[in-house]
PDB file of C-alpha atoms in Angstrom:
ATOM      1  CA  MET A1018    -111.227 110.114-128.026  1.00  0.00           C
ATOM      2  CA  GLU A1019    -108.434 108.272-130.331  1.00  0.00           C
ATOM      3  CA  ILE A1020    -107.734 110.333-133.357  1.00  0.00           C
ATOM      4  CA  LYS A1021    -105.940 107.946-136.314  1.00  0.00           C
ATOM      5  CA  LYS A1022    -102.705 109.219-137.480  1.00  0.00           C
ATOM      6  CA  ILE A1023    -101.618 109.077-140.910  1.00  0.00           C
ATOM      7  CA  THR A1024     -98.151 108.452-142.147  1.00  0.00           C
ATOM      8  CA  PRO A1025     -96.561 110.545-144.794  1.00  0.00           C
ATOM      9  CA  LYS A1026     -96.024 107.724-147.224  1.00  0.00           C
ATOM     10  CA  GLN A1027     -99.801 106.691-146.409  1.00  0.00           C
ATOM     11  CA  LEU A1028    -100.946 110.382-147.393  1.00  0.00           C
ATOM     12  CA  ASP A1029     -98.404 110.575-150.571  1.00  0.00           C
ATOM     13  CA  GLU A1030    -100.351 107.259-151.581  1.00  0.00           C
ATOM     14  CA  ILE A1031    -103.566 108.040-150.908  1.00  0.00           C
ATOM     15  CA  ARG A1032    -103.025 111.736-152.935  1.00  0.00           C
ATOM     16  CA  LYS A1033    -101.393 109.658-156.196  1.00  0.00           C
ATOM     17  CA  ARG A1034    -104.515 107.717-156.194  1.00  0.00           C
ATOM     18  CA  ASN A1035    -106.554 110.779-156.358  1.00  0.00           C
ATOM     19  CA  ASP A1036    -108.858 109.516-153.329  1.00  0.00           C
ATOM     20  CA  ASN A1037    -111.440 112.147-151.973  1.00  0.00           C
ATOM     21  CA  LEU A1038    -109.017 114.128-149.425  1.00  0.00           C
ATOM     22  CA  PHE A1039    -108.648 117.401-147.789  1.00  0.00           C
ATOM     23  CA  VAL A1040    -105.331 118.328-146.070  1.00  0.00           C
ATOM     24  CA  LEU A1041    -106.007 121.022-143.529  1.00  0.00           C
ATOM     25  CA  ASP A1042    -102.736 122.839-142.356  1.00  0.00           C
ATOM     26  CA  VAL A1043    -103.369 124.992-139.067  1.00  0.00           C
ATOM     27  CA  ARG A1044    -100.373 126.833-138.858  1.00  0.00           C
ATOM     28  CA  ALA A1045    -100.160 130.335-138.616  1.00  0.00           C
ATOM     29  CA  GLN A1046    -100.981 132.243-142.440  1.00  0.00           C
ATOM     30  CA  GLU A1047     -97.515 133.483-142.570  1.00  0.00           C
ATOM     31  CA  LYS A1048     -96.061 129.999-142.124  1.00  0.00           C
ATOM     32  CA  PHE A1049     -98.427 128.315-144.521  1.00  0.00           C
ATOM     33  CA  MET A1050     -97.718 131.004-147.281  1.00  0.00           C
ATOM     34  CA  ASN A1051     -93.881 130.028-146.928  1.00  0.00           C
ATOM     35  CA  ASP A1052     -94.410 126.312-147.216  1.00  0.00           C
ATOM     36  CA  HIS A1053     -96.887 123.880-147.319  1.00  0.00           C
ATOM     37  CA  ILE A1054     -98.153 120.630-148.929  1.00  0.00           C
ATOM     38  CA  GLU A1055     -99.663 121.214-152.465  1.00  0.00           C
ATOM     39  CA  ASP A1056    -103.493 121.517-152.639  1.00  0.00           C
ATOM     40  CA  SER A1057    -103.519 121.907-149.056  1.00  0.00           C
ATOM     41  CA  TYR A1058    -105.936 124.511-147.294  1.00  0.00           C
ATOM     42  CA  ASN A1059    -105.141 126.870-144.428  1.00  0.00           C
ATOM     43  CA  ILE A1060    -107.550 127.522-141.256  1.00  0.00           C
ATOM     44  CA  PRO A1061    -104.896 128.999-138.491  1.00  0.00           C
ATOM     45  CA  LYS A1062    -105.471 126.666-135.222  1.00  0.00           C
ATOM     46  CA  THR A1063    -106.751 130.003-133.318  1.00  0.00           C
ATOM     47  CA  SER A1064    -109.867 129.844-135.366  1.00  0.00           C
ATOM     48  CA  ILE A1065    -110.185 126.161-134.791  1.00  0.00           C
ATOM     49  CA  PHE A1066    -109.542 126.582-130.941  1.00  0.00           C
ATOM     50  CA  ASN A1067    -112.082 129.091-130.801  1.00  0.00           C
ATOM     51  CA  PHE A1068    -114.676 126.625-132.981  1.00  0.00           C
ATOM     52  CA  GLU A1069    -117.756 128.215-131.442  1.00  0.00           C
ATOM     53  CA  GLU A1070    -116.943 131.698-132.864  1.00  0.00           C
ATOM     54  CA  SER A1071    -115.705 130.138-135.984  1.00  0.00           C
ATOM     55  CA  GLU A1072    -118.140 127.936-137.028  1.00  0.00           C
ATOM     56  CA  ASP A1073    -119.594 129.351-139.647  1.00  0.00           C
ATOM     57  CA  SER A1074    -116.679 130.276-141.706  1.00  0.00           C
ATOM     58  CA  ILE A1075    -115.095 126.753-140.789  1.00  0.00           C
ATOM     59  CA  LYS A1076    -118.443 125.170-141.841  1.00  0.00           C
ATOM     60  CA  GLU A1077    -117.987 126.840-145.538  1.00  0.00           C
ATOM     61  CA  VAL A1078    -114.627 125.206-145.781  1.00  0.00           C
ATOM     62  CA  LEU A1079    -114.758 121.800-144.383  1.00  0.00           C
ATOM     63  CA  SER A1080    -117.253 119.093-145.260  1.00  0.00           C
ATOM     64  CA  LYS A1081    -118.202 115.871-142.519  1.00  0.00           C
ATOM     65  CA  SER A1082    -118.392 113.590-145.377  1.00  0.00           C
ATOM     66  CA  GLU A1083    -115.182 113.853-146.449  1.00  0.00           C
ATOM     67  CA  LYS A1084    -111.663 112.855-144.895  1.00  0.00           C
ATOM     68  CA  ILE A1085    -109.800 115.674-143.616  1.00  0.00           C
ATOM     69  CA  ILE A1086    -105.962 115.340-142.575  1.00  0.00           C
ATOM     70  CA  VAL A1087    -104.874 117.659-140.430  1.00  0.00           C
ATOM     71  CA  THR A1088    -101.074 118.733-140.194  1.00  0.00           C
ATOM     72  CA  CYS A1089     -98.963 121.560-138.863  1.00  0.00           C
ATOM     73  CA  THR A1090     -95.326 121.863-138.091  1.00  0.00           C
ATOM     74  CA  THR A1091     -94.647 118.651-136.289  1.00  0.00           C
ATOM     75  CA  GLY A1092     -98.266 117.355-135.370  1.00  0.00           C
ATOM     76  CA  ASN A1093     -99.003 118.546-131.849  1.00  0.00           C
ATOM     77  CA  SER A1094    -101.070 121.670-132.778  1.00  0.00           C
ATOM     78  CA  ALA A1095    -102.799 119.145-135.409  1.00  0.00           C
ATOM     79  CA  MET A1096    -103.755 116.773-132.805  1.00  0.00           C
ATOM     80  CA  LYS A1097    -105.038 119.460-130.698  1.00  0.00           C
ATOM     81  CA  CYS A1098    -107.118 120.603-133.646  1.00  0.00           C
ATOM     82  CA  ALA A1099    -108.179 117.290-134.620  1.00  0.00           C
ATOM     83  CA  LYS A1100    -109.993 116.535-131.588  1.00  0.00           C
ATOM     84  CA  ILE A1101    -111.710 119.662-131.543  1.00  0.00           C
ATOM     85  CA  LEU A1102    -112.994 118.920-135.197  1.00  0.00           C
ATOM     86  CA  ALA A1103    -113.772 115.516-134.036  1.00  0.00           C
ATOM     87  CA  GLU A1104    -116.021 116.579-131.134  1.00  0.00           C
ATOM     88  CA  HIS A1105    -118.028 118.444-134.047  1.00  0.00           C
ATOM     89  CA  ASP A1106    -118.474 115.148-136.029  1.00  0.00           C
ATOM     90  CA  TYR A1107    -115.842 115.859-138.610  1.00  0.00           C
ATOM     91  CA  ASN A1108    -113.860 112.722-140.202  1.00  0.00           C
ATOM     92  CA  VAL A1109    -110.211 113.857-139.025  1.00  0.00           C
ATOM     93  CA  GLN A1110    -106.433 112.382-139.102  1.00  0.00           C
ATOM     94  CA  VAL A1111    -103.390 113.636-138.087  1.00  0.00           C
ATOM     95  CA  LEU A1112    -100.158 113.545-140.099  1.00  0.00           C
ATOM     96  CA  GLU A1113     -97.849 111.953-138.071  1.00  0.00           C
ATOM     97  CA  GLY A1114     -94.703 114.104-137.567  1.00  0.00           C
ATOM     98  CA  GLY A1115     -96.353 117.112-139.461  1.00  0.00           C
ATOM     99  CA  LEU A1116     -94.622 118.968-142.154  1.00  0.00           C
ATOM    100  CA  ILE A1117     -91.366 118.449-140.909  1.00  0.00           C
ATOM    101  CA  ALA A1118     -92.044 114.115-141.477  1.00  0.00           C
ATOM    102  CA  TRP A1119     -93.696 114.983-144.878  1.00  0.00           C
ATOM    103  CA  LYS A1120     -90.536 116.808-145.974  1.00  0.00           C
ATOM    104  CA  GLU A1121     -88.484 114.150-144.836  1.00  0.00           C
ATOM    105  CA  TYR A1122     -90.256 111.653-146.594  1.00  0.00           C
ATOM    106  CA  LEU A1123     -90.023 113.851-149.972  1.00  0.00           C
ATOM    107  CA  GLU A1124     -86.595 113.983-149.670  1.00  0.00           C
ATOM    108  CA  GLY A1125     -86.131 110.291-149.175  1.00  0.00           C
ATOM    109  CA  GLU A1126     -88.320 109.461-152.341  1.00  0.00           C
ATOM    110  CA  ASN A1127     -86.447 111.698-154.669  1.00  0.00           C
ATOM    111  CA  ILE A1128     -82.908 110.339-153.702  1.00  0.00           C
TER     112      ILE A1128
END
């Protein structure tokens, strides 16, 4: 199953257009609390890796009708989580390069 990737620039453009979008950060809660993309939501990857046990709480937050952009620090965990969510019929894409790439993009925009 091929998971689509989205670049930081594409994500920024979608956010500026206010398109229906849900950014899911799968890092540990402590990391999320320290730094995250504005208006993103945190579900730690451990909950997604244990989808069967966490399914009810995940369903309360995620909608199968909206596009979900999954991110983490570099994109590796996000890709694993996106595959699990896609297997359960969620519409997912992964932020290419994760938060590191997002921060680099924003720094470049503010020069």
